Amino acid sequence: MDIILEGIRQAFILLFTFDREVLGVTWFSLKVSGTATLISLFLGMSVGTVVALTQFPGRRIVVSLINTGMGLPPVVVGLFVTIFLWRNGPFGFLEILYTPSAMIIAQAVIATPIVMGISLAAIQQLPRKLRLQILALGATRLQMVLVLIREAKLALLAAVMAGFGGVISEVGASIMVGGNIMGYTRVLTTATVMETSRGNFDIAIALSIILLLFAYLINLVLTYVQQRERPR
Amino acid sequence: MTTILEAKNLKVIRGGSLLVDVPDLAIIEGETLSLIGPNGAGKTTLLQALSYLSKPSAGEVLFRGRVVGPDYGALEFRRNLTMVFQEPLLFDTTVFNNVVSGLKMRGRGGKESRQIARAQLERFGIAHLGERSAKTLSGGEAQRTSLARAFALSPEVLFLDEPFAALDPPTRESIVADLEKVLAETKTTTIMATHDRNEALRLSDRIAVMEGGRIAQIDRPSIVMNRPVDEFVAHFVGTETILEGAVRETNETALFVSVDGSVIEVVGRGRVGEKVTVCIRPENVTLAIPDGTAKTSARNTFRGRIGRIIPLGLVHRVEIACGFPLVAFVTTHALEDLSLKEGDEVAASVKATAIHVIRKGGG
């Protein structure tokens, strides 16, 4: 019991004294996961919107693939990104394995289907006749898509939050393609794994508290979005 | 009379079935045309094809003589019109922003658009709701906002797709009254789909009755109501008594049609032996106690027995067996006056001018 209480006490000291190592790892996590989420936002939202608004043969298959992708196991992503970036792999010439870029790629691969799936659902859930109404008001196709995105903005915010939540808390891919190099590719999750295995519970708990805080903020937004209603 | 919108050989085919087939339809500038018909008759599909909200499968739409598509861009065309749906379909913003939204999309934002929006809010009695979120509106307020958003665009053609169907009767009545006033003021060319024939009668200059994607009849309301072209239209516009018969005799002004052994006199023309359908509207049938002395200007008086009496609110529907089944609408007052009950003997009269025959040829 003492070990836990002491760990928590130490963790708060680290947090409130703005420990350089803890802050550094947190900032780096935000940078990597934020960049990955931004990339997934462009890819996921555009593809999700297009799939939501068009009819084509095999659409159901595409939608089910996207939905499957939302639950992509990070270690599987880590494995394949590693293979692709391996020295004699197809993209080995880039020499980016065990760099932040590799982590961003892996996390973007994880987050994109999540953002895509939620955006698709968000646009599809708007009343079908809303599209006709927007066209009837004199909108161009582009204006129509922009208005639909604006109408679904909160659900799309949820997509971003879910994508970010998925990557900031994942450990498998980050450790595999990043290598947990101190001051270079070490993020909250990989640092927590390492500190725990070393028995440094104070830092591990401090890092976990930060992760929990992110999880809470993300869910706060998601809950708020879920409880909202659309006008008639 | 200028034709503003025209459809030629317009067809809409979805999933292999022909949903709309309109060889020729011309909308006159300033008129209000109602499309009536049962669910699935193609009213909504025709509105969407005419407005190019969904492209027709075949045929042409002409706006002021220009063919939409080749001569006239679909976007430019759409910017002359707008549509109000059954659902208000408001945007997730304030009432005021909803009303200006169409103007903004058409690149007419700015000060002038705000003045237009305010005037429309005023016109539909929702000026006090301007800053409210569209989410907080009642059904009636939301539909008023939707109408204000449409009229803010001063459309050359306004499409209404069952705009009142989701409203409760008092709200519907007040919005219909407002729309009637606004249409009279603005003289906006309007095409409205509805399955409520009373709404159609009240607002329209012409009514088109649709069945299976086709326009069965299009004419002035009084003609569609009293001179239906076929049994389907007759039934849909509220003709309760529709009888098959054959012309037995004719003279200069009238036909004598035999129906199940009874003879009905009708003002009109026909050939002896020709098969006809006799249409009698229930409000044109008057009832009396059969005492043999009752004088009436109606030449058709049939004695029979009352089958059922069904209260319908303002009137009672009385079913009479008089050699053929006849339906009459009688006011509650008249029913009490005559003290009629189910099973009573009654004399039912219809003027020969109030009966319509549909000629089916032959003979």
PDB file of N, CA and C in Angstrom, chain A residues 127 129-130 132-140 143 147 151 153 228-232, chain B residues 48 53 75 78-79 81-83 85 87 89-92 102 105-106 135 137 139 149:
ATOM      1  N   PRO A 127     -30.341  14.562 -41.858  1.00  0.00           N
ATOM      2  CA  PRO A 127     -31.527  14.185 -42.634  1.00  0.00           C
ATOM      3  C   PRO A 127     -31.195  14.158 -44.132  1.00  0.00           C
ATOM      4  N   LYS A 129     -32.982  14.662 -46.660  1.00  0.00           N
ATOM      5  CA  LYS A 129     -33.562  15.768 -47.433  1.00  0.00           C
ATOM      6  C   LYS A 129     -32.826  17.084 -47.225  1.00  0.00           C
ATOM      7  N   LEU A 130     -31.966  17.131 -46.192  1.00  0.00           N
ATOM      8  CA  LEU A 130     -31.213  18.356 -45.945  1.00  0.00           C
ATOM      9  C   LEU A 130     -30.363  18.718 -47.166  1.00  0.00           C
ATOM     10  N   LEU A 132     -31.093  18.112 -50.297  1.00  0.00           N
ATOM     11  CA  LEU A 132     -31.982  18.713 -51.299  1.00  0.00           C
ATOM     12  C   LEU A 132     -32.334  20.139 -50.901  1.00  0.00           C
ATOM     13  N   GLN A 133     -32.571  20.342 -49.592  1.00  0.00           N
ATOM     14  CA  GLN A 133     -32.927  21.679 -49.119  1.00  0.00           C
ATOM     15  C   GLN A 133     -31.792  22.659 -49.401  1.00  0.00           C
ATOM     16  N   ILE A 134     -30.557  22.224 -49.163  1.00  0.00           N
ATOM     17  CA  ILE A 134     -29.413  23.112 -49.395  1.00  0.00           C
ATOM     18  C   ILE A 134     -29.303  23.446 -50.886  1.00  0.00           C
ATOM     19  N   LEU A 135     -29.498  22.441 -51.732  1.00  0.00           N
ATOM     20  CA  LEU A 135     -29.455  22.688 -53.180  1.00  0.00           C
ATOM     21  C   LEU A 135     -30.589  23.624 -53.587  1.00  0.00           C
ATOM     22  N   ALA A 136     -31.754  23.427 -52.967  1.00  0.00           N
ATOM     23  CA  ALA A 136     -32.910  24.258 -53.304  1.00  0.00           C
ATOM     24  C   ALA A 136     -32.691  25.705 -52.882  1.00  0.00           C
ATOM     25  N   LEU A 137     -31.824  25.935 -51.908  1.00  0.00           N
ATOM     26  CA  LEU A 137     -31.523  27.312 -51.503  1.00  0.00           C
ATOM     27  C   LEU A 137     -30.517  27.951 -52.447  1.00  0.00           C
ATOM     28  N   GLY A 138     -30.024  27.166 -53.411  1.00  0.00           N
ATOM     29  CA  GLY A 138     -29.156  27.736 -54.440  1.00  0.00           C
ATOM     30  C   GLY A 138     -27.678  27.458 -54.237  1.00  0.00           C
ATOM     31  N   ALA A 139     -27.356  26.437 -53.467  1.00  0.00           N
ATOM     32  CA  ALA A 139     -25.950  26.145 -53.190  1.00  0.00           C
ATOM     33  C   ALA A 139     -25.291  25.433 -54.362  1.00  0.00           C
ATOM     34  N   THR A 140     -23.984  25.696 -54.540  1.00  0.00           N
ATOM     35  CA  THR A 140     -23.197  24.875 -55.456  1.00  0.00           C
ATOM     36  C   THR A 140     -22.903  23.562 -54.726  1.00  0.00           C
ATOM     37  N   GLN A 143     -20.559  24.283 -51.913  1.00  0.00           N
ATOM     38  CA  GLN A 143     -21.252  24.949 -50.802  1.00  0.00           C
ATOM     39  C   GLN A 143     -22.075  23.940 -50.008  1.00  0.00           C
ATOM     40  N   VAL A 147     -21.711  23.192 -46.106  1.00  0.00           N
ATOM     41  CA  VAL A 147     -22.818  23.377 -45.163  1.00  0.00           C
ATOM     42  C   VAL A 147     -23.068  22.079 -44.384  1.00  0.00           C
ATOM     43  N   GLU A 151     -22.970  21.565 -40.462  1.00  0.00           N
ATOM     44  CA  GLU A 151     -24.085  21.018 -39.694  1.00  0.00           C
ATOM     45  C   GLU A 151     -23.639  19.840 -38.821  1.00  0.00           C
ATOM     46  N   LYS A 153     -20.676  19.586 -37.497  1.00  0.00           N
ATOM     47  CA  LYS A 153     -19.373  19.978 -36.933  1.00  0.00           C
ATOM     48  C   LYS A 153     -19.085  19.331 -35.587  1.00  0.00           C
ATOM     49  N   ARG A 228     -26.330  16.363 -27.602  1.00  0.00           N
ATOM     50  CA  ARG A 228     -26.933  17.476 -28.335  1.00  0.00           C
ATOM     51  C   ARG A 228     -28.014  17.013 -29.299  1.00  0.00           C
ATOM     52  N   GLU A 229     -28.908  17.934 -29.620  1.00  0.00           N
ATOM     53  CA  GLU A 229     -29.949  17.621 -30.596  1.00  0.00           C
ATOM     54  C   GLU A 229     -29.781  18.510 -31.814  1.00  0.00           C
ATOM     55  N   ARG A 230     -30.341  18.029 -32.909  1.00  0.00           N
ATOM     56  CA  ARG A 230     -30.376  18.836 -34.122  1.00  0.00           C
ATOM     57  C   ARG A 230     -31.712  19.560 -34.193  1.00  0.00           C
ATOM     58  N   PRO A 231     -31.749  20.699 -34.892  1.00  0.00           N
ATOM     59  CA  PRO A 231     -33.072  21.303 -35.087  1.00  0.00           C
ATOM     60  C   PRO A 231     -33.934  20.393 -35.947  1.00  0.00           C
ATOM     61  N   ARG A 232     -35.265  20.610 -35.879  1.00  0.00           N
ATOM     62  CA  ARG A 232     -36.164  19.778 -36.676  1.00  0.00           C
ATOM     63  C   ARG A 232     -35.849  19.909 -38.150  1.00  0.00           C
TER      64      ARG A 232
ATOM     65  N   GLN B  48     -39.201  17.242 -57.612  1.00  0.00           N
ATOM     66  CA  GLN B  48     -37.731  17.224 -57.613  1.00  0.00           C
ATOM     67  C   GLN B  48     -37.166  17.229 -59.021  1.00  0.00           C
ATOM     68  N   LEU B  53     -33.622  19.316 -58.652  1.00  0.00           N
ATOM     69  CA  LEU B  53     -32.911  18.910 -57.434  1.00  0.00           C
ATOM     70  C   LEU B  53     -32.414  17.487 -57.612  1.00  0.00           C
ATOM     71  N   LEU B  75     -27.284  25.068 -62.095  1.00  0.00           N
ATOM     72  CA  LEU B  75     -27.132  25.906 -60.894  1.00  0.00           C
ATOM     73  C   LEU B  75     -27.849  27.239 -61.065  1.00  0.00           C
ATOM     74  N   ARG B  78     -31.483  26.585 -60.734  1.00  0.00           N
ATOM     75  CA  ARG B  78     -31.894  26.370 -59.342  1.00  0.00           C
ATOM     76  C   ARG B  78     -31.948  27.684 -58.574  1.00  0.00           C
ATOM     77  N   ARG B  79     -31.135  28.656 -58.978  1.00  0.00           N
ATOM     78  CA  ARG B  79     -31.116  29.923 -58.238  1.00  0.00           C
ATOM     79  C   ARG B  79     -32.314  30.821 -58.562  1.00  0.00           C
ATOM     80  N   LEU B  81     -35.307  29.437 -58.116  1.00  0.00           N
ATOM     81  CA  LEU B  81     -36.418  28.792 -57.416  1.00  0.00           C
ATOM     82  C   LEU B  81     -35.970  28.392 -56.027  1.00  0.00           C
ATOM     83  N   THR B  82     -36.907  27.881 -55.259  1.00  0.00           N
ATOM     84  CA  THR B  82     -36.547  27.244 -53.996  1.00  0.00           C
ATOM     85  C   THR B  82     -37.656  26.285 -53.605  1.00  0.00           C
ATOM     86  N   MET B  83     -37.388  25.472 -52.592  1.00  0.00           N
ATOM     87  CA  MET B  83     -38.380  24.490 -52.169  1.00  0.00           C
ATOM     88  C   MET B  83     -38.504  24.484 -50.653  1.00  0.00           C
ATOM     89  N   PHE B  85     -39.971  21.975 -47.675  1.00  0.00           N
ATOM     90  CA  PHE B  85     -40.338  20.577 -47.490  1.00  0.00           C
ATOM     91  C   PHE B  85     -41.294  20.404 -46.314  1.00  0.00           C
ATOM     92  N   GLU B  87     -40.567  18.687 -43.645  1.00  0.00           N
ATOM     93  CA  GLU B  87     -39.736  18.959 -42.481  1.00  0.00           C
ATOM     94  C   GLU B  87     -39.131  20.355 -42.692  1.00  0.00           C
ATOM     95  N   LEU B  89     -36.247  21.461 -41.935  1.00  0.00           N
ATOM     96  CA  LEU B  89     -34.847  21.322 -42.362  1.00  0.00           C
ATOM     97  C   LEU B  89     -34.047  22.602 -42.122  1.00  0.00           C
ATOM     98  N   LEU B  90     -34.109  23.071 -40.887  1.00  0.00           N
ATOM     99  CA  LEU B  90     -33.385  24.292 -40.543  1.00  0.00           C
ATOM    100  C   LEU B  90     -31.937  23.957 -40.211  1.00  0.00           C
ATOM    101  N   PHE B  91     -31.087  24.979 -40.321  1.00  0.00           N
ATOM    102  CA  PHE B  91     -29.687  24.799 -39.968  1.00  0.00           C
ATOM    103  C   PHE B  91     -29.515  25.062 -38.481  1.00  0.00           C
ATOM    104  N   ASP B  92     -28.437  24.481 -37.946  1.00  0.00           N
ATOM    105  CA  ASP B  92     -28.179  24.562 -36.514  1.00  0.00           C
ATOM    106  C   ASP B  92     -27.583  25.923 -36.168  1.00  0.00           C
ATOM    107  N   GLY B 102     -30.026  31.320 -47.469  1.00  0.00           N
ATOM    108  CA  GLY B 102     -30.168  31.154 -48.913  1.00  0.00           C
ATOM    109  C   GLY B 102     -29.556  32.325 -49.680  1.00  0.00           C
ATOM    110  N   MET B 105     -25.845  31.962 -49.753  1.00  0.00           N
ATOM    111  CA  MET B 105     -25.398  30.948 -50.711  1.00  0.00           C
ATOM    112  C   MET B 105     -25.439  31.488 -52.136  1.00  0.00           C
ATOM    113  N   ARG B 106     -26.371  32.396 -52.396  1.00  0.00           N
ATOM    114  CA  ARG B 106     -26.480  32.960 -53.740  1.00  0.00           C
ATOM    115  C   ARG B 106     -25.590  34.186 -53.899  1.00  0.00           C
ATOM    116  N   LYS B 135     -33.100  25.261 -32.823  1.00  0.00           N
ATOM    117  CA  LYS B 135     -33.419  24.013 -32.127  1.00  0.00           C
ATOM    118  C   LYS B 135     -34.557  24.165 -31.134  1.00  0.00           C
ATOM    119  N   LEU B 137     -37.345  25.855 -31.453  1.00  0.00           N
ATOM    120  CA  LEU B 137     -38.626  26.265 -32.024  1.00  0.00           C
ATOM    121  C   LEU B 137     -39.662  25.148 -31.963  1.00  0.00           C
ATOM    122  N   GLY B 139     -42.931  23.206 -33.830  1.00  0.00           N
ATOM    123  CA  GLY B 139     -43.104  22.783 -35.221  1.00  0.00           C
ATOM    124  C   GLY B 139     -43.604  23.905 -36.116  1.00  0.00           C
ATOM    125  N   ARG B 149     -37.391  31.760 -45.004  1.00  0.00           N
ATOM    126  CA  ARG B 149     -36.112  31.533 -45.682  1.00  0.00           C
ATOM    127  C   ARG B 149     -36.343  31.400 -47.187  1.00  0.00           C
TER     128      ARG B 149
END
